[in-house]
Coordinates of N, CA and C in Angstrom, one line a residue:
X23 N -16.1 -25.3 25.1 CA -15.7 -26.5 24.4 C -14.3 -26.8 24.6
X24 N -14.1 -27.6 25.4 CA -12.6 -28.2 25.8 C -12.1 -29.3 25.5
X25 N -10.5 -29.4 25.1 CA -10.1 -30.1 24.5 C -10.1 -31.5 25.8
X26 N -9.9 -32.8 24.8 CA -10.4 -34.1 25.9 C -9.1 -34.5 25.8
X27 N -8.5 -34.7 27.3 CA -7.6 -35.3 28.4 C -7.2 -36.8 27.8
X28 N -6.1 -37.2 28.3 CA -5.6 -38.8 28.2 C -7.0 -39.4 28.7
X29 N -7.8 -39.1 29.4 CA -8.7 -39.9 30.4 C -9.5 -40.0 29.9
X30 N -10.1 -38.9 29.0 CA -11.4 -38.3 28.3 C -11.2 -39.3 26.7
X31 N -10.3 -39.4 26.5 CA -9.9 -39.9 25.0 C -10.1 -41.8 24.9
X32 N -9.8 -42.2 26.2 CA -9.4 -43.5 26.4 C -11.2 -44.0 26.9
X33 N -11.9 -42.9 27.6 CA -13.4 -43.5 28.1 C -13.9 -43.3 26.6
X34 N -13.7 -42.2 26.0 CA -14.2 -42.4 24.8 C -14.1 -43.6 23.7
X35 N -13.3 -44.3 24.1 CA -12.9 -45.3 23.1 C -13.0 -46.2 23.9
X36 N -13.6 -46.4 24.3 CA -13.7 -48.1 25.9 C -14.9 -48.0 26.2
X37 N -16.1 -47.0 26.4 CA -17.2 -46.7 26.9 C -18.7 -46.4 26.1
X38 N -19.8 -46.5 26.6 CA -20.8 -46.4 25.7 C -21.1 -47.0 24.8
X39 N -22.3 -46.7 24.0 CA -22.7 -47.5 22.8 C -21.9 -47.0 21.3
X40 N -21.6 -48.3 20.5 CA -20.9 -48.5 19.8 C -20.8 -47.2 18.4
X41 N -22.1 -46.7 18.4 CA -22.5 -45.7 17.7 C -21.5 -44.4 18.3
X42 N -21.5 -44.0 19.2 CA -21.0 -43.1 19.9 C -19.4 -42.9 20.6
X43 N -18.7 -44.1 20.1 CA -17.3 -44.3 20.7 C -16.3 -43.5 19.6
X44 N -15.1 -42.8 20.1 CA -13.9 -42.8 19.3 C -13.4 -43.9 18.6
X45 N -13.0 -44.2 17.4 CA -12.7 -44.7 17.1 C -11.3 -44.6 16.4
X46 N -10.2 -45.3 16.7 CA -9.2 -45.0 16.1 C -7.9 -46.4 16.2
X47 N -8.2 -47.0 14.9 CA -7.4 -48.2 14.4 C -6.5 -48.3 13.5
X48 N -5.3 -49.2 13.1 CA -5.2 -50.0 14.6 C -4.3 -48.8 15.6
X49 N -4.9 -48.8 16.4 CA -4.0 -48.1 17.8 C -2.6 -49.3 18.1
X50 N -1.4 -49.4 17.3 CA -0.4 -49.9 17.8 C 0.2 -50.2 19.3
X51 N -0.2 -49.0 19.7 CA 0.5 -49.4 21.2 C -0.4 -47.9 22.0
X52 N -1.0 -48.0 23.1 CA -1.2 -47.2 23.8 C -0.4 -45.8 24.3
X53 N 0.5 -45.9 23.9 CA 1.9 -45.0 24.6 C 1.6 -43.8 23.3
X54 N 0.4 -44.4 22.2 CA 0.4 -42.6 21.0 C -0.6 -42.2 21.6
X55 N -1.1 -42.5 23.3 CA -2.0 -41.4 23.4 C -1.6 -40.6 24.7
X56 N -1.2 -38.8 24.3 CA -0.5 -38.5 25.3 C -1.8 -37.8 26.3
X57 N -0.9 -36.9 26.7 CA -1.5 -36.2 27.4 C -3.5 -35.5 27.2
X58 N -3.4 -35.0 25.3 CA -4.2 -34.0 25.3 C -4.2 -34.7 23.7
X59 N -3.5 -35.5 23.3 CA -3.1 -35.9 21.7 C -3.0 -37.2 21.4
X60 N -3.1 -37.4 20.7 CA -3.1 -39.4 19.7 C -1.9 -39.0 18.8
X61 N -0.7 -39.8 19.0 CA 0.1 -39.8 17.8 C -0.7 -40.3 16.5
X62 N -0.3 -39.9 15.9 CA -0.8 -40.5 13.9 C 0.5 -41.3 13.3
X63 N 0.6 -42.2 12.7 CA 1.7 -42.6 12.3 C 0.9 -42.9 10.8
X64 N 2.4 -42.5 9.9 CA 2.0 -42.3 8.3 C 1.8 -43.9 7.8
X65 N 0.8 -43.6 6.9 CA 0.7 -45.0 6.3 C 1.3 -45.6 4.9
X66 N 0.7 -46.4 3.9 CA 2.1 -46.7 2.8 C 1.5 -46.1 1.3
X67 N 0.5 -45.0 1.4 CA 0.1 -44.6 0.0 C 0.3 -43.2 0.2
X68 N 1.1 -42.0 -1.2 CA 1.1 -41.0 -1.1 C 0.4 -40.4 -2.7
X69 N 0.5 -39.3 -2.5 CA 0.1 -38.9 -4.0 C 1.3 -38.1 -4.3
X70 N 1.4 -37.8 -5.5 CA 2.5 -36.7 -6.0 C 2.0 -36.0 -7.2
X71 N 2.7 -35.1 -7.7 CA 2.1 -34.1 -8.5 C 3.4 -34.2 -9.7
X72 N 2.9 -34.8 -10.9 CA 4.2 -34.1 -11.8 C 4.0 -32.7 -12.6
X73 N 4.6 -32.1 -11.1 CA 4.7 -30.6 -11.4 C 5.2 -30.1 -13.1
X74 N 6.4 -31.0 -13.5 CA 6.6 -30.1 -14.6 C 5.7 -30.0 -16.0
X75 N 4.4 -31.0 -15.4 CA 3.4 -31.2 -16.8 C 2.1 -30.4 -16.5
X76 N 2.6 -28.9 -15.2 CA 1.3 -28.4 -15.0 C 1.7 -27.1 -15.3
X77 N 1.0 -26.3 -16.0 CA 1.6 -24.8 -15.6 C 0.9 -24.1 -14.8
X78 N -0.7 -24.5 -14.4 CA -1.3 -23.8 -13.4 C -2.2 -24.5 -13.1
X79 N -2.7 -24.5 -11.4 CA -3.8 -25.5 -10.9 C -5.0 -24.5 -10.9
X80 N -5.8 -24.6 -11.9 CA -6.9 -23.3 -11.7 C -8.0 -24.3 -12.0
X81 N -9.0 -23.7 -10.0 CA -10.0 -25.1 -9.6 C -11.2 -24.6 -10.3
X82 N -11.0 -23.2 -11.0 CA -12.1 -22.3 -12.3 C -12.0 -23.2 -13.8
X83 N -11.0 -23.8 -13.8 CA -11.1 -24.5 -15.4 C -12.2 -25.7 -15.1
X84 N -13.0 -25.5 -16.1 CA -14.1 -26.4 -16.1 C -13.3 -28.4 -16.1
X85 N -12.0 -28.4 -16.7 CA -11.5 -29.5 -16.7 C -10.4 -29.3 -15.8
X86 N -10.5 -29.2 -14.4 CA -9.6 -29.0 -13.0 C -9.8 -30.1 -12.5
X87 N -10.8 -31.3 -12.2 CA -10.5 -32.4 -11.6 C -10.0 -33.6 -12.4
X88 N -10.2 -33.4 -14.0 CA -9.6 -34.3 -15.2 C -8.2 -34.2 -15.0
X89 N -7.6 -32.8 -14.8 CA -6.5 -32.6 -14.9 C -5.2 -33.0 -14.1
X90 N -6.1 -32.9 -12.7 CA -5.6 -33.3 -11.2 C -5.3 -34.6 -11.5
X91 N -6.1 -35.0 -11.9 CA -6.2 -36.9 -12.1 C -5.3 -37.2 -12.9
X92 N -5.0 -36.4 -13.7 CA -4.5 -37.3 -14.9 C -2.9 -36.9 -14.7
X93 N -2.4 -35.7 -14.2 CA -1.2 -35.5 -13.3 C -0.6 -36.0 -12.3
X94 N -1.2 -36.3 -11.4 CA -1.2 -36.9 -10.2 C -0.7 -38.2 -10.5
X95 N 0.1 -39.1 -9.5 CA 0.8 -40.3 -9.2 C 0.4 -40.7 -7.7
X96 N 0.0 -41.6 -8.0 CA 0.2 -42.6 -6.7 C 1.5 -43.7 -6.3
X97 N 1.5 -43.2 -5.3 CA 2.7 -44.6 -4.8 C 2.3 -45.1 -3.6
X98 N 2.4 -46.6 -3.7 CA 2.5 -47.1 -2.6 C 3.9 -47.8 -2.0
X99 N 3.8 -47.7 -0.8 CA 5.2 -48.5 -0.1 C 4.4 -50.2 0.5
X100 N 5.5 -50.5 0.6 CA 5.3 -51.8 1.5 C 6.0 -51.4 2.7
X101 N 5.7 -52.1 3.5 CA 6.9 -52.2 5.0 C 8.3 -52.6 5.1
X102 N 8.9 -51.4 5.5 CA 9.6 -51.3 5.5 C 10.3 -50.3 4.4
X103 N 9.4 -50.1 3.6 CA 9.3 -49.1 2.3 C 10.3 -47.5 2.6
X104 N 10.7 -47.1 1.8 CA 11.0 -45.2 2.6 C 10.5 -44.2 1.6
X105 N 9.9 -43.4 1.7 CA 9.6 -42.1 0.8 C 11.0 -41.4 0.8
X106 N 11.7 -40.5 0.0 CA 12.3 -39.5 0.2 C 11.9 -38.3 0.0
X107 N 11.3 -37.4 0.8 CA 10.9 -36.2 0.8 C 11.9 -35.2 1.1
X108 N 12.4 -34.7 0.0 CA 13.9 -33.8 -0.6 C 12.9 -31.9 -0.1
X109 N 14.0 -31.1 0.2 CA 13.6 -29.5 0.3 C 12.8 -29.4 -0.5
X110 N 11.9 -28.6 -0.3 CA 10.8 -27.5 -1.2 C 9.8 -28.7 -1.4
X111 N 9.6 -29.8 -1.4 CA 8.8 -30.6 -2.1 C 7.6 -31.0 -1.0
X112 N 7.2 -31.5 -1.8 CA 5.3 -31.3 -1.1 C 4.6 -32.6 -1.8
X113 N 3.7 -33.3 -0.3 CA 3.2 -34.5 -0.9 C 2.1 -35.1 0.1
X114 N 1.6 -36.0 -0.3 CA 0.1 -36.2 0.2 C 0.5 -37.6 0.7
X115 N 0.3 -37.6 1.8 CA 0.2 -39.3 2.7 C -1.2 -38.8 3.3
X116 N -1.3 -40.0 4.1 CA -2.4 -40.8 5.3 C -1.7 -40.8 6.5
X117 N -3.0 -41.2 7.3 CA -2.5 -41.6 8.3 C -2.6 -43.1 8.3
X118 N -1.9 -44.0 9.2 CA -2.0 -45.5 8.9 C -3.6 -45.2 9.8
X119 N -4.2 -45.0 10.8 CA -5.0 -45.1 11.6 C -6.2 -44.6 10.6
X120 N -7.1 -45.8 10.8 CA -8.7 -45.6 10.7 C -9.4 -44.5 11.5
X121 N -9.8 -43.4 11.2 CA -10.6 -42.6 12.6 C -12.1 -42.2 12.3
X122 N -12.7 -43.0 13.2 CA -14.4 -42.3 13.2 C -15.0 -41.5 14.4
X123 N -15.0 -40.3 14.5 CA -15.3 -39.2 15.0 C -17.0 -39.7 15.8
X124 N -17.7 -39.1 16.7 CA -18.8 -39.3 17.4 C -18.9 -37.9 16.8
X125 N -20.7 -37.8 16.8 CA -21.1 -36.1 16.0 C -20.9 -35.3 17.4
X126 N -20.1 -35.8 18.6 CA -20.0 -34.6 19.3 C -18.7 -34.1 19.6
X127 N -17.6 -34.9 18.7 CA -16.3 -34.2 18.9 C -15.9 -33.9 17.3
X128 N -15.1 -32.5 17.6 CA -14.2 -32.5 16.8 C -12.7 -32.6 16.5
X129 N -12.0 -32.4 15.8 CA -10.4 -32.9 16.2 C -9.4 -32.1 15.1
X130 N -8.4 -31.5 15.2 CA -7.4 -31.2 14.2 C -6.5 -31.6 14.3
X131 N -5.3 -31.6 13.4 CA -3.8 -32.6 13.4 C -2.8 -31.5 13.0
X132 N -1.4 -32.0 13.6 CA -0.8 -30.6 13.8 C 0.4 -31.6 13.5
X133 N 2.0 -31.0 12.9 CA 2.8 -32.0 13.2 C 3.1 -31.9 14.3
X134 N 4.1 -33.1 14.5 CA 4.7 -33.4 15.6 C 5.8 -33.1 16.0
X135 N 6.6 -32.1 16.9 CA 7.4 -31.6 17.0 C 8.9 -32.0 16.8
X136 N 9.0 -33.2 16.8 CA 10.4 -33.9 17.0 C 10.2 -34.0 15.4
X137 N 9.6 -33.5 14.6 CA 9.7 -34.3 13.1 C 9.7 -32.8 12.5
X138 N 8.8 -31.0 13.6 CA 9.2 -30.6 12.7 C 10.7 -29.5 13.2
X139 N 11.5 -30.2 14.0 CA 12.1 -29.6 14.4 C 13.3 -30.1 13.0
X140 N 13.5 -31.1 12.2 CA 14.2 -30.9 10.7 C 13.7 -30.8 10.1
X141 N 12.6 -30.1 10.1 CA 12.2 -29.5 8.4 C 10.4 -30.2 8.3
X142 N 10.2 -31.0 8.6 CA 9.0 -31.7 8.4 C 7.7 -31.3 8.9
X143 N 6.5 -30.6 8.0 CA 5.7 -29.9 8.8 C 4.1 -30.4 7.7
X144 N 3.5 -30.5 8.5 CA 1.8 -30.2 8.2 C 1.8 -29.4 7.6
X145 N 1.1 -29.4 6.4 CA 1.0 -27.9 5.3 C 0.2 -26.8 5.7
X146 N -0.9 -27.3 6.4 CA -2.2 -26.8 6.9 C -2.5 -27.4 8.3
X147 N -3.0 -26.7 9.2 CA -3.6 -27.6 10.8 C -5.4 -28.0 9.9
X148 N -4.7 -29.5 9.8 CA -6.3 -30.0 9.1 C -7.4 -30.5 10.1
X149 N -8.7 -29.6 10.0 CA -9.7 -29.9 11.0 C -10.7 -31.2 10.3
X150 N -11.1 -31.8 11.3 CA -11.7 -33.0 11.3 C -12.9 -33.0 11.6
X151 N -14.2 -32.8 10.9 CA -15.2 -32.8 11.4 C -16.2 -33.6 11.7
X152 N -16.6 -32.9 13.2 CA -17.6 -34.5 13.8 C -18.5 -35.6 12.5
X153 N -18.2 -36.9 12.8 CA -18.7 -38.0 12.0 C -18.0 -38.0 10.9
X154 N -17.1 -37.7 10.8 CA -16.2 -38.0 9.9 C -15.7 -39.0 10.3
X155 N -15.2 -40.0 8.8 CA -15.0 -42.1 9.2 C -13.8 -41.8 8.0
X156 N -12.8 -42.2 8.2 CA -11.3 -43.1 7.1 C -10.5 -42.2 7.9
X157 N -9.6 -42.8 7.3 CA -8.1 -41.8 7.5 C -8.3 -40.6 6.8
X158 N -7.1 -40.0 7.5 CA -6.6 -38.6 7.4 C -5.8 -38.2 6.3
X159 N -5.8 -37.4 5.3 CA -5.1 -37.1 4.4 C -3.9 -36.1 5.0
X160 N -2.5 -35.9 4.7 CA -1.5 -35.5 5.5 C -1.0 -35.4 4.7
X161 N -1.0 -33.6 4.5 CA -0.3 -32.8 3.6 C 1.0 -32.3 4.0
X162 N 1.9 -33.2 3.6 CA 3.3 -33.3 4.1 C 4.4 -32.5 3.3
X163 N 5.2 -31.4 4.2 CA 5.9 -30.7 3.2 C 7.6 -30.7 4.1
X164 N 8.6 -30.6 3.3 CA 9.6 -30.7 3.7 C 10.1 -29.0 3.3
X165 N 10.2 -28.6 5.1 CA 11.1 -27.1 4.6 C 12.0 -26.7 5.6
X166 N 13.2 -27.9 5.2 CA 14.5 -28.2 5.5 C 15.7 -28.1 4.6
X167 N 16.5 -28.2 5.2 CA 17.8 -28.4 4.5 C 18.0 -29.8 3.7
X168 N 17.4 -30.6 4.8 CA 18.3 -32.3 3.9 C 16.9 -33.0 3.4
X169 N 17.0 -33.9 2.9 CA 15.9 -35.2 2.3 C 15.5 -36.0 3.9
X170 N 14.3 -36.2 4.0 CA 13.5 -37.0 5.0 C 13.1 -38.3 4.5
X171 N 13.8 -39.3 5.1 CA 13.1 -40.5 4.8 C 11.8 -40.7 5.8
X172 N 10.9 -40.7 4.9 CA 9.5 -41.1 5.6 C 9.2 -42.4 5.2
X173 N 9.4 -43.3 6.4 CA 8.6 -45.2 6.6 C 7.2 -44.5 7.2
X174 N 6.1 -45.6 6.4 CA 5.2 -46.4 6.4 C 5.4 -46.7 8.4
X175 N 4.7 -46.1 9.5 CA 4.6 -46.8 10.7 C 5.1 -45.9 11.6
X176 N 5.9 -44.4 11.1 CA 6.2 -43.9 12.1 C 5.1 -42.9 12.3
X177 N 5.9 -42.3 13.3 CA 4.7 -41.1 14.0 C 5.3 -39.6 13.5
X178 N 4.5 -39.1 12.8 CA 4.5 -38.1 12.1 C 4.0 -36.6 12.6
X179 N 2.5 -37.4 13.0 CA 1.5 -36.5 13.2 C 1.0 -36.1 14.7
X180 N -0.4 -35.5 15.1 CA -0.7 -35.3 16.3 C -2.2 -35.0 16.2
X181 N -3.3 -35.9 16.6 CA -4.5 -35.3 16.7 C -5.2 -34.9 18.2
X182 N -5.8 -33.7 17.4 CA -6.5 -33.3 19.4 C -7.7 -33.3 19.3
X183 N -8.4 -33.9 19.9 CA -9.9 -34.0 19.9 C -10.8 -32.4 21.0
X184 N -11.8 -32.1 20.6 CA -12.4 -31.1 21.3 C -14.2 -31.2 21.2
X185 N -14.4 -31.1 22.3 CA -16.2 -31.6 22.4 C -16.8 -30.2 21.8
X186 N -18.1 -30.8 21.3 CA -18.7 -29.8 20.7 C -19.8 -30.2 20.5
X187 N -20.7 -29.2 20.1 CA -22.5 -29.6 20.5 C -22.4 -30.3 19.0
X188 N -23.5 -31.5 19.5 CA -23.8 -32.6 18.9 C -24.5 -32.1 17.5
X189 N -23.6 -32.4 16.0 CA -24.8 -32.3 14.8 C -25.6 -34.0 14.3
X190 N -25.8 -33.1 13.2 CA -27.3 -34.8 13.2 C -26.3 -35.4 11.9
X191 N -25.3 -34.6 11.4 CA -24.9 -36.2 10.2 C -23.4 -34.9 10.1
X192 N -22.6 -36.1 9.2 CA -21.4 -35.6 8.6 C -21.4 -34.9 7.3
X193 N -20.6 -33.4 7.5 CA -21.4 -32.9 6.1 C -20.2 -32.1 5.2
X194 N -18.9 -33.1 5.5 CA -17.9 -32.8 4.7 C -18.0 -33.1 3.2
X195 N -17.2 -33.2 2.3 CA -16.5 -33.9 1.1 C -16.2 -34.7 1.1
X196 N -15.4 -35.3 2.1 CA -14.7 -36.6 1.9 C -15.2 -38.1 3.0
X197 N -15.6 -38.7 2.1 CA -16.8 -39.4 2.5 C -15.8 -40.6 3.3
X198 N -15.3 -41.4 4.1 CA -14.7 -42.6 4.3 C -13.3 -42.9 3.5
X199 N -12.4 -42.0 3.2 CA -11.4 -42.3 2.6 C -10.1 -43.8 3.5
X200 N -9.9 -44.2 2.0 CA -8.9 -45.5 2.7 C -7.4 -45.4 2.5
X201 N -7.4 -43.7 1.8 CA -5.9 -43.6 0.8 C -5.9 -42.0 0.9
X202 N -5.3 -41.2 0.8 CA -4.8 -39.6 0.8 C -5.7 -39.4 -0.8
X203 N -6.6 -38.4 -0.3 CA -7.3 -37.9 -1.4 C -7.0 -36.0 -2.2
X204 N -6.5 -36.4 -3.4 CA -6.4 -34.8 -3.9 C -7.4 -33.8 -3.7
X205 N -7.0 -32.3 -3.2 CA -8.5 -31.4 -3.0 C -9.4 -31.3 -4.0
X206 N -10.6 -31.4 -3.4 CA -11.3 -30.6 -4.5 C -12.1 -29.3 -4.5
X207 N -11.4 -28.5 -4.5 CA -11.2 -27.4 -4.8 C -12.3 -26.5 -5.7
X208 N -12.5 -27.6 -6.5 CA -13.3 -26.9 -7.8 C -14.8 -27.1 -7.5
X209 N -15.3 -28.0 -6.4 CA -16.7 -27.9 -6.0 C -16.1 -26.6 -5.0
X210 N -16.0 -25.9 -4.6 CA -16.5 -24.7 -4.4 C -17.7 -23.9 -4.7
X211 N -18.6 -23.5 -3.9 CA -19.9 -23.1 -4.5 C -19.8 -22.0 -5.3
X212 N -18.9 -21.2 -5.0 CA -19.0 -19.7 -5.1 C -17.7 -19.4 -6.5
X213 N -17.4 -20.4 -7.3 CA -16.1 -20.1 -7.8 C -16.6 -19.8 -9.3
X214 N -17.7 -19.9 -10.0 CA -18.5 -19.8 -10.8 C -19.0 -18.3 -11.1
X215 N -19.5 -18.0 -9.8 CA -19.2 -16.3 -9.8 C -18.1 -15.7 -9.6
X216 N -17.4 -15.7 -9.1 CA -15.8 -15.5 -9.3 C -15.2 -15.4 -10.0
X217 N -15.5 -16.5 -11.2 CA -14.5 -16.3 -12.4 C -15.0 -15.5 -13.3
X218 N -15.8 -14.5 -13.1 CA -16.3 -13.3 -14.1 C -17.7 -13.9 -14.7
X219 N -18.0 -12.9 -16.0 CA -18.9 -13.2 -16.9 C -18.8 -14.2 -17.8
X220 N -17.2 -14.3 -18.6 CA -17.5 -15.3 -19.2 C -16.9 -16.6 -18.9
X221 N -16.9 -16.7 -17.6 CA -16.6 -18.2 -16.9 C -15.4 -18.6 -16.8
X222 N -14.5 -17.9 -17.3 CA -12.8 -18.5 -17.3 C -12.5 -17.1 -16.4
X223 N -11.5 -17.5 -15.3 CA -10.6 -15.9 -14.5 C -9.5 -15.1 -15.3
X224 N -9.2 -13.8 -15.1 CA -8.7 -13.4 -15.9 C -8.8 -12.2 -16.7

């Protein structure tokens, strides 16, 4: 299963029936697709966490997605907009690009070297699974010295696409997202047994 080429990436998205193509919008300029990789450029919604009104994220408490929700902030930017993402701090963007996967590739996103060479890194290498349709959620952490102004349009990110035997549907969590989505964590199958006998961990 080998990763697909400038050549491989570009027939994919120009070729075949419409069911079956890469898809990845808007593509700003040709020049984000390199060698082996599609730049990602961030888009203008983030989420944030007001940490100091949480004392623990436990995805075992029966009210763990009430809580996420009701903690959590959204911000959006306009163009031209800047985030400041200060040391130690951690935060949830997008990608600006739409991406719909064919059920025979899959893809993961890595940062981008020139971004994490001060501090700016992918929290996780997030895998993308075939037939998966919205943007990317981009778990963005600063672990630098100085504050990073993040605009709404640059290039952040890096996705690699890799062929893989064909499944019959998409069988993630996250159904077509249009905005950076919080985990959910607490559908876990198995966390139910985990948290003991009488249902709380501990």
């Amino acid at each position: 299963m080998s990763i697909l080429s400038k050549e491989e990436i570009i027939a994919r998205m120009d070729e075949g029936p419409l069911k079956d193509r890469l898809v990845i919008t808007p593509l700003l300029n040709r020049s984000q697709i390199g060698g082996v990789s599609v730049d990602l450029r961030l888009g203008f919604s983030f989420i944030l966490l007001n940490r100091g009104n949480i004392l623990a994220i436990d995805p075992m408490e029966s009210n763990a997605q009430s809580m996420l929700e009701k903690y959590q902030q959204r911000i959006t930017l306009s163009r031209g907009g800047v985030f400041h993402l200060h040391p130690g701090e951690f935060v949830l963007g997008a990608s600006l690009e739409y991406i719909a996967l064919p059920l025979n590739l899959t893809a993961h996103v890595t940062s981008r070297s020139s971004w994490g060479r001060v501090g700016l890194v992918i929290a996780t290498a997030i895998s993308v699974a075939p037939g998966f349709r919205g943007v990317i959620t981009l778990e963005l952490a600063n672990v630098g010295v100085a504050p990073l102004a993040l605009r709404p349009g640059v290039r952040v990110a890096q996705i690699i696409f890799t062929w893989t035997k064909p499944t019959h549907s998409y069988a993630g969590r996250y159904t077509c997202p249009t905005a950076p989505e919080f985990g959910k964590i607490h559908l876990d199958p198995d966390l139910k047994f985990w948290s003991g006998p009488s249902g709380h961990a501990g």
